[in-house]
């Protein structure tokens, strides 16, 4: 929704039950670690090996044949780091449990993960994609530029069914969307897709706020760089999905080499353990700031999703570049989902690569700022924003009218 005045506190109905029946907070801490106590370990081990010795070359051959046929993870000892890694596998298993899917496949970045999905579908002759704007700018560019031989039809959620073709391999939405936080009725879109797989970019919401697979999505994409890692020190992507699709993704990962480093897998598994706590605390801060921004005459519009979350976007009457240049506590930087608060100007950075007319028609105005709210004291954050916003812009409309425009 656009008006933060209709949602000025963290949601009380954040889902707390994980698919396995245990509370989400419990799963976040224990998923991927179930075997540790039995092995006499408390912290997950980091396996940095690139290759693994084996005196059974016949057995290795059989495992490689099985992988080539189905993409299933090889039984027995590991073979080579590009086929899989035990530390990364722990993160994949944990994320799949949090998203309620059979499997998950991790990659070196979110864009590598999306690329693998498109390659899987393209290899089946299904190169047409139906997509809803806005998306993350680089996702938009990857589709529009046709770098993988794909063809994209852009539509709104209501037009998905009419946009499908016999060669449509994928429907792609992001909800809440980057950077406007527009939300999509995932169940309705999944129904409109029919047999075509729906991929939902769930980076902003995380499984703490929504699990798209429960609404009919076959594929759930994360830039794991963001909330899943949560500390701005790991670059990664992951797709949660059914085992059949996971097998194809593993084959693409093996062939193209977009593997996740084991240390990144370890950091991501550690990040998942605090994910519910971080998301809920940051969401409370974000809802508070959204309310203050909605009541501020220097701000023309506020975007904050109904499901809550730690992202806020807002449009200013003044120069957005002055706001970015004026923060001192808040960090002016790309990315999001860290424990510290970040601000950026999408039209200049994250969505600069999108055609200006397409960008604006998707709601990414030149005065829009995107705020990734962290865990600092909310009054300190507001004091920094208040200073950065400066004096009320000349010619700004009256406060009453400004608030009315956000309804």
Coordinates of C-alpha atoms in Angstrom, one line a residue:
X1 CA 0.0 0.0 0.0
X2 CA 1.1 3.6 -0.5
X3 CA 0.0 5.0 2.8
X4 CA 2.0 4.1 5.8
X5 CA -0.8 5.7 7.9
X6 CA -2.7 2.5 7.4
X7 CA 0.1 0.3 8.7
X8 CA 2.4 2.0 11.2
X9 CA 3.5 -0.9 13.3
X10 CA 5.0 -4.3 12.7
X11 CA 2.4 -6.9 11.7
X12 CA 1.0 -8.9 14.6
X13 CA 0.1 -11.8 12.3
X14 CA 3.6 -12.7 11.1
X15 CA 3.5 -16.4 10.4
X16 CA 5.3 -18.4 13.0
X17 CA 4.7 -22.0 12.0
X18 CA 7.3 -23.6 9.7
X19 CA 6.2 -26.3 7.2
X20 CA 7.6 -29.1 9.3
X21 CA 5.3 -28.2 12.1
X22 CA 7.8 -26.6 14.4
X23 CA 7.9 -22.8 14.9
X24 CA 9.7 -20.8 12.2
X25 CA 12.1 -19.4 14.8
X26 CA 13.0 -23.0 15.9
X27 CA 13.5 -24.1 12.3
X28 CA 15.7 -21.1 11.5
X29 CA 18.0 -22.1 14.3
X30 CA 18.0 -25.9 13.8
X31 CA 17.4 -26.6 10.1
X32 CA 20.6 -27.8 8.4
X33 CA 22.1 -28.7 11.8
X34 CA 20.1 -31.7 12.8
X35 CA 23.0 -34.1 12.7
X36 CA 25.6 -32.0 14.6
X37 CA 25.0 -33.3 18.1
X38 CA 25.2 -36.9 17.0
X39 CA 28.6 -36.0 15.4
X40 CA 29.8 -34.4 18.6
X41 CA 29.7 -30.9 17.0
X42 CA 27.9 -27.7 18.0
X43 CA 28.9 -25.4 15.1
X44 CA 28.6 -26.6 11.5
X45 CA 31.9 -27.5 10.0
X46 CA 33.3 -25.6 6.9
X47 CA 34.4 -27.9 4.2
X48 CA 36.7 -26.0 1.9
X49 CA 37.8 -28.9 -0.3
X50 CA 37.6 -28.4 -4.0
X51 CA 38.2 -32.1 -4.7
X52 CA 37.8 -35.4 -2.7
X53 CA 40.1 -38.5 -2.8
X54 CA 38.5 -41.8 -3.9
X55 CA 40.0 -45.2 -4.6
X56 CA 36.7 -46.4 -6.0
X57 CA 36.7 -45.0 -9.5
X58 CA 33.9 -47.3 -10.6
X59 CA 31.8 -46.0 -7.8
X60 CA 32.6 -42.4 -8.8
X61 CA 31.7 -43.2 -12.4
X62 CA 28.3 -44.5 -11.3
X63 CA 27.6 -41.4 -9.1
X64 CA 28.6 -39.1 -12.0
X65 CA 26.3 -41.0 -14.4
X66 CA 23.4 -40.7 -11.9
X67 CA 24.0 -37.0 -11.6
X68 CA 24.2 -36.5 -15.4
X69 CA 20.8 -38.3 -15.7
X70 CA 18.8 -36.5 -13.0
X71 CA 20.9 -33.9 -11.3
X72 CA 20.3 -35.6 -8.0
X73 CA 22.9 -35.0 -5.4
X74 CA 25.4 -37.9 -5.6
X75 CA 25.2 -40.6 -2.9
X76 CA 28.3 -41.3 -0.9
X77 CA 31.3 -39.1 -0.5
X78 CA 31.6 -35.8 -2.4
X79 CA 33.3 -35.9 -5.8
X80 CA 34.2 -32.4 -6.8
X81 CA 33.3 -28.9 -5.6
X82 CA 31.4 -28.0 -8.7
X83 CA 29.0 -30.9 -8.2
X84 CA 28.3 -29.9 -4.6
X85 CA 29.7 -29.0 -1.2
X86 CA 28.6 -30.3 2.2
X87 CA 28.6 -26.9 3.8
X88 CA 26.6 -25.3 1.0
X89 CA 24.2 -28.3 1.2
X90 CA 23.4 -27.6 4.8
X91 CA 22.3 -24.0 3.9
X92 CA 20.3 -25.4 0.9
X93 CA 18.5 -27.9 3.2
X94 CA 17.7 -25.2 5.8
X95 CA 16.4 -22.7 3.3
X96 CA 14.1 -25.4 1.7
X97 CA 12.6 -26.1 5.1
X98 CA 12.0 -22.5 5.8
X99 CA 10.3 -22.0 2.4
X100 CA 8.4 -25.2 2.5
X101 CA 9.9 -26.8 -0.7
X102 CA 11.5 -30.1 -1.4
X103 CA 14.9 -28.6 -2.2
X104 CA 16.9 -25.5 -2.8
X105 CA 20.0 -24.9 -5.0
X106 CA 22.5 -22.1 -4.1
X107 CA 24.5 -20.0 -6.5
X108 CA 27.3 -17.4 -6.5
X109 CA 24.7 -14.6 -6.7
X110 CA 21.0 -13.9 -7.2
X111 CA 21.6 -13.1 -10.8
X112 CA 23.4 -16.4 -11.3
X113 CA 20.4 -18.1 -9.8
X114 CA 18.0 -16.4 -12.1
X115 CA 20.2 -17.1 -15.1
X116 CA 20.2 -20.8 -14.2
X117 CA 16.4 -20.9 -14.1
X118 CA 16.2 -19.2 -17.6
X119 CA 18.8 -21.6 -18.9
X120 CA 16.8 -24.6 -17.7
X121 CA 13.6 -23.5 -19.4
X122 CA 15.5 -22.3 -22.5
X123 CA 17.1 -25.7 -22.9
X124 CA 13.6 -27.1 -23.2
X125 CA 12.8 -24.7 -26.0
X126 CA 10.7 -22.5 -23.7
X127 CA 12.4 -19.2 -24.0
X128 CA 9.4 -16.9 -23.7
X129 CA 9.0 -15.2 -20.3
X130 CA 6.0 -13.3 -18.9
X131 CA 7.0 -10.8 -16.3
X132 CA 5.5 -8.1 -14.2
X133 CA 7.2 -4.8 -13.5
X134 CA 8.8 -3.6 -11.4
X135 CA 11.6 -6.1 -10.8
X136 CA 15.1 -5.6 -9.6
X137 CA 16.8 -3.6 -12.2
X138 CA 19.3 -6.3 -13.3
X139 CA 16.6 -8.9 -13.5
X140 CA 14.7 -6.5 -15.8
X141 CA 17.8 -5.9 -17.9
X142 CA 18.6 -9.7 -18.2
X143 CA 15.1 -10.3 -19.6
X144 CA 14.9 -7.2 -21.8
X145 CA 18.4 -7.5 -23.3
X146 CA 17.8 -11.1 -24.4
X147 CA 21.3 -12.0 -23.3
X148 CA 20.2 -15.6 -22.9
X149 CA 18.1 -15.8 -26.0
X150 CA 14.9 -15.2 -24.0
X151 CA 11.9 -13.1 -25.1
X152 CA 9.9 -11.2 -22.6
X153 CA 6.3 -9.9 -22.5
X154 CA 5.7 -7.3 -19.8
X155 CA 2.2 -7.2 -18.4
X156 CA 0.3 -6.4 -15.2
X157 CA -0.8 -9.2 -12.9
X158 CA -4.3 -9.2 -14.4
X159 CA -2.8 -9.8 -17.9
X160 CA -0.7 -12.8 -17.1
X161 CA -3.1 -15.4 -18.5
X162 CA -3.6 -13.6 -21.8
X163 CA 0.2 -13.1 -22.2
X164 CA 1.0 -16.8 -22.1
X165 CA 2.1 -18.6 -25.3
X166 CA 2.9 -22.2 -26.2
X167 CA 6.6 -21.4 -25.8
X168 CA 6.2 -19.6 -22.4
X169 CA 8.6 -21.2 -20.0
X170 CA 8.3 -18.9 -17.0
X171 CA 6.2 -16.3 -15.3
X172 CA 8.2 -14.0 -13.1
X173 CA 7.0 -11.6 -10.4
X174 CA 8.6 -9.9 -7.4
X175 CA 6.4 -9.2 -4.4
X176 CA 7.0 -6.9 -2.6
X177 CA 8.6 -5.4 -5.6
X178 CA 12.0 -3.6 -5.8
X179 CA 11.9 -0.6 -5.3
X180 CA 8.2 0.4 -5.1
X181 CA 7.1 -2.4 -2.7
X182 CA 4.1 -3.1 -4.9
X183 CA 2.5 -6.4 -3.9
X184 CA 1.0 -9.1 -6.1
X185 CA -1.8 -11.6 -5.3
X186 CA 0.5 -14.6 -5.6
X187 CA -2.3 -17.2 -5.5
X188 CA -4.3 -15.4 -8.3
X189 CA -1.2 -15.2 -10.5
X190 CA -0.3 -18.8 -9.8
X191 CA -3.8 -19.8 -11.0
X192 CA -3.4 -17.7 -14.1
X193 CA -0.1 -19.4 -14.9
X194 CA -1.8 -22.8 -15.4
X195 CA 1.0 -25.3 -16.0
X196 CA 3.7 -22.6 -16.6
X197 CA 6.0 -22.4 -13.6
X198 CA 5.6 -19.2 -11.5
X199 CA 8.9 -17.8 -10.1
X200 CA 8.5 -15.4 -7.2
X201 CA 11.4 -13.2 -6.1
X202 CA 10.9 -13.4 -2.3
X203 CA 14.0 -11.4 -1.4
X204 CA 12.2 -8.5 0.3
X205 CA 9.7 -10.6 2.2
X206 CA 11.8 -13.6 3.2
X207 CA 10.1 -16.8 4.4
X208 CA 9.4 -14.9 7.7
X209 CA 6.7 -12.8 6.0
X210 CA 5.5 -15.0 3.2
X211 CA 6.2 -18.4 1.6
X212 CA 5.2 -18.2 -2.1
X213 CA 5.2 -22.0 -2.5
X214 CA 2.2 -22.2 -0.3
X215 CA 0.4 -19.9 -2.8
X216 CA 1.2 -21.9 -5.9
X217 CA 4.7 -20.7 -6.9
X218 CA 6.9 -23.5 -8.2
X219 CA 10.1 -21.5 -7.8
X220 CA 11.2 -19.1 -5.1
X221 CA 14.2 -16.9 -5.8
X222 CA 16.3 -15.1 -3.2
X223 CA 19.2 -12.7 -3.5
X224 CA 20.7 -14.4 -0.4
X225 CA 23.1 -11.4 -0.3
X226 CA 20.3 -9.5 1.4
X227 CA 18.3 -10.7 4.4
X228 CA 19.3 -14.4 4.4
X229 CA 22.9 -13.4 5.0
X230 CA 21.9 -10.2 6.8
X231 CA 25.3 -8.7 7.5
X232 CA 26.5 -7.3 4.2
X233 CA 29.4 -9.7 4.0
X234 CA 28.2 -12.5 1.6
X235 CA 27.2 -12.6 -2.0
X236 CA 24.8 -15.4 -3.0
X237 CA 21.6 -16.5 -4.6
X238 CA 19.3 -19.4 -4.1
X239 CA 16.2 -21.0 -5.7
X240 CA 13.8 -23.0 -3.5
X241 CA 11.8 -25.5 -5.6
X242 CA 10.7 -29.1 -6.1
X243 CA 13.4 -31.8 -6.4
X244 CA 12.8 -32.3 -10.2
X245 CA 13.6 -28.7 -11.0
X246 CA 16.4 -28.7 -8.5
X247 CA 18.1 -31.5 -10.4
X248 CA 18.1 -29.4 -13.6
X249 CA 19.4 -26.4 -11.7
X250 CA 22.3 -28.5 -10.3
X251 CA 23.2 -29.6 -13.8
X252 CA 23.3 -26.0 -15.0
X253 CA 25.3 -25.0 -12.0
X254 CA 27.8 -27.8 -12.6
X255 CA 28.1 -26.9 -16.3
X256 CA 28.4 -23.2 -15.9
X257 CA 30.3 -23.0 -12.7
X258 CA 28.2 -20.5 -10.8
X259 CA 28.8 -22.3 -7.5
X260 CA 28.6 -20.8 -4.1
X261 CA 31.8 -20.7 -2.0
X262 CA 31.7 -22.9 1.1
X263 CA 32.5 -20.0 3.4
X264 CA 29.5 -18.1 2.0
X265 CA 27.4 -21.2 2.6
X266 CA 28.5 -21.2 6.2
X267 CA 27.7 -17.5 6.7
X268 CA 24.3 -18.0 5.1
X269 CA 23.5 -20.9 7.4
X270 CA 24.5 -18.7 10.4
X271 CA 22.4 -15.8 9.0
X272 CA 19.3 -18.0 8.9
X273 CA 19.5 -18.6 12.6
X274 CA 18.7 -15.0 13.4
X275 CA 16.5 -14.3 10.3
X276 CA 13.1 -14.2 12.1
X277 CA 14.5 -11.9 14.9
X278 CA 16.2 -9.5 12.5
X279 CA 13.3 -9.3 10.1
X280 CA 10.7 -8.6 12.9
X281 CA 12.9 -6.0 14.7
X282 CA 13.8 -4.2 11.5
X283 CA 10.2 -4.3 10.3
X284 CA 9.1 -2.6 13.5
X285 CA 11.6 0.2 12.8
X286 CA 10.5 0.4 9.2
X287 CA 6.8 0.7 10.1
X288 CA 7.6 3.4 12.5
X289 CA 9.6 5.4 10.0
X290 CA 7.0 4.9 7.3
X291 CA 4.5 6.5 9.6
X292 CA 6.7 9.5 10.3
X293 CA 7.5 10.0 6.6
X294 CA 3.8 9.8 5.7
X295 CA 3.1 12.7 8.1
X296 CA 6.1 14.8 6.9
X297 CA 5.3 17.7 4.5
X298 CA 8.7 17.3 2.7
X299 CA 7.6 13.8 1.6
X300 CA 5.0 13.5 -1.2
X301 CA 4.4 9.7 -1.1
X302 CA 5.3 6.7 1.0
X303 CA 5.3 3.1 -0.1
X304 CA 5.1 0.4 2.6
X305 CA 3.7 -3.1 1.9
X306 CA 0.6 -4.6 3.7
X307 CA 2.6 -7.6 4.8
X308 CA 5.1 -5.3 6.5
X309 CA 8.8 -5.8 6.2
X310 CA 12.0 -3.7 6.6
X311 CA 11.8 -1.8 3.3
X312 CA 10.4 1.6 2.9
X313 CA 10.3 3.7 -0.3
X314 CA 9.3 7.4 -0.4
X315 CA 9.2 10.3 -2.8
X316 CA 10.4 13.7 -1.8
X317 CA 9.5 17.2 -3.1
X318 CA 13.1 18.3 -2.9
X319 CA 16.2 16.9 -4.5
X320 CA 16.6 13.2 -3.6
X321 CA 20.3 13.4 -4.2
X322 CA 20.6 16.0 -1.5
X323 CA 18.9 13.5 0.9
X324 CA 21.3 10.7 0.0
X325 CA 24.2 13.1 0.4
X326 CA 22.9 14.4 3.7
X327 CA 22.7 11.2 5.8
X328 CA 25.4 10.5 8.4
X329 CA 24.2 7.6 10.4
X330 CA 22.4 5.9 7.5
X331 CA 24.7 4.4 4.9
X332 CA 24.3 5.7 1.3
X333 CA 24.9 2.4 -0.5
X334 CA 23.3 -0.2 -2.8
X335 CA 22.0 -3.5 -1.6
X336 CA 19.7 -4.1 1.4
X337 CA 18.8 -6.4 4.2
X338 CA 21.7 -5.7 6.4
X339 CA 21.7 -5.0 10.2
X340 CA 22.5 -1.4 9.4
X341 CA 20.2 1.0 7.5
X342 CA 21.0 1.8 3.8
X343 CA 19.5 4.4 1.5
X344 CA 19.8 4.7 -2.3
X345 CA 18.3 6.4 -5.3
X346 CA 17.0 3.7 -7.6
X347 CA 16.7 5.8 -10.7
X348 CA 20.5 6.4 -10.4
X349 CA 21.7 3.0 -9.3
X350 CA 19.7 -0.2 -8.9
X351 CA 17.3 0.6 -11.7
X352 CA 19.6 2.8 -13.9
X353 CA 20.0 0.0 -16.4
X354 CA 16.2 -0.1 -17.1
X355 CA 14.9 2.2 -19.9
X356 CA 13.8 5.5 -18.3
X357 CA 10.3 5.3 -19.7
X358 CA 9.9 1.7 -18.6
X359 CA 11.3 2.6 -15.2
X360 CA 8.9 5.6 -14.7
X361 CA 5.8 3.7 -16.0
X362 CA 6.5 1.0 -13.4
X363 CA 6.4 3.6 -10.7
X364 CA 10.1 4.2 -10.2
X365 CA 10.0 8.0 -10.2
X366 CA 13.1 10.2 -10.3
X367 CA 12.3 11.4 -6.8
X368 CA 11.9 8.0 -5.3
X369 CA 14.3 6.9 -2.5
X370 CA 14.6 3.3 -1.2
X371 CA 15.4 2.8 2.5
X372 CA 16.5 -0.6 3.8
X373 CA 15.8 -0.2 7.5
X374 CA 18.2 -1.9 10.0
X375 CA 18.4 -2.5 13.7
X376 CA 19.5 0.9 15.0
X377 CA 17.4 2.9 17.5
X378 CA 14.5 4.3 15.5
X379 CA 14.7 7.7 17.0
X380 CA 18.4 8.0 15.9
X381 CA 17.4 6.9 12.4
X382 CA 14.6 9.5 12.2
X383 CA 16.9 12.2 13.5
X384 CA 19.3 11.4 10.6
X385 CA 16.5 11.4 8.0
X386 CA 15.1 14.6 9.4
X387 CA 18.4 16.4 9.0
X388 CA 18.9 14.9 5.5
X389 CA 15.5 16.0 4.3
X390 CA 16.4 19.6 5.2
X391 CA 14.0 22.5 5.1
X392 CA 10.6 22.1 3.7
X393 CA 10.9 22.4 -0.1
X394 CA 9.6 25.6 -1.6
X395 CA 6.3 25.2 -3.2
X396 CA 5.4 22.0 -1.3
X397 CA 1.7 21.3 -1.0
X398 CA 0.0 21.7 2.4
X399 CA 0.4 18.8 4.8
X400 CA -3.3 17.9 4.7
X401 CA -3.2 17.6 0.9
X402 CA 0.1 15.7 1.1
X403 CA -1.4 13.1 3.4
X404 CA -4.5 12.8 1.3
X405 CA -2.4 11.9 -1.7
X406 CA -1.0 8.9 0.1
X407 CA -4.4 7.3 0.7

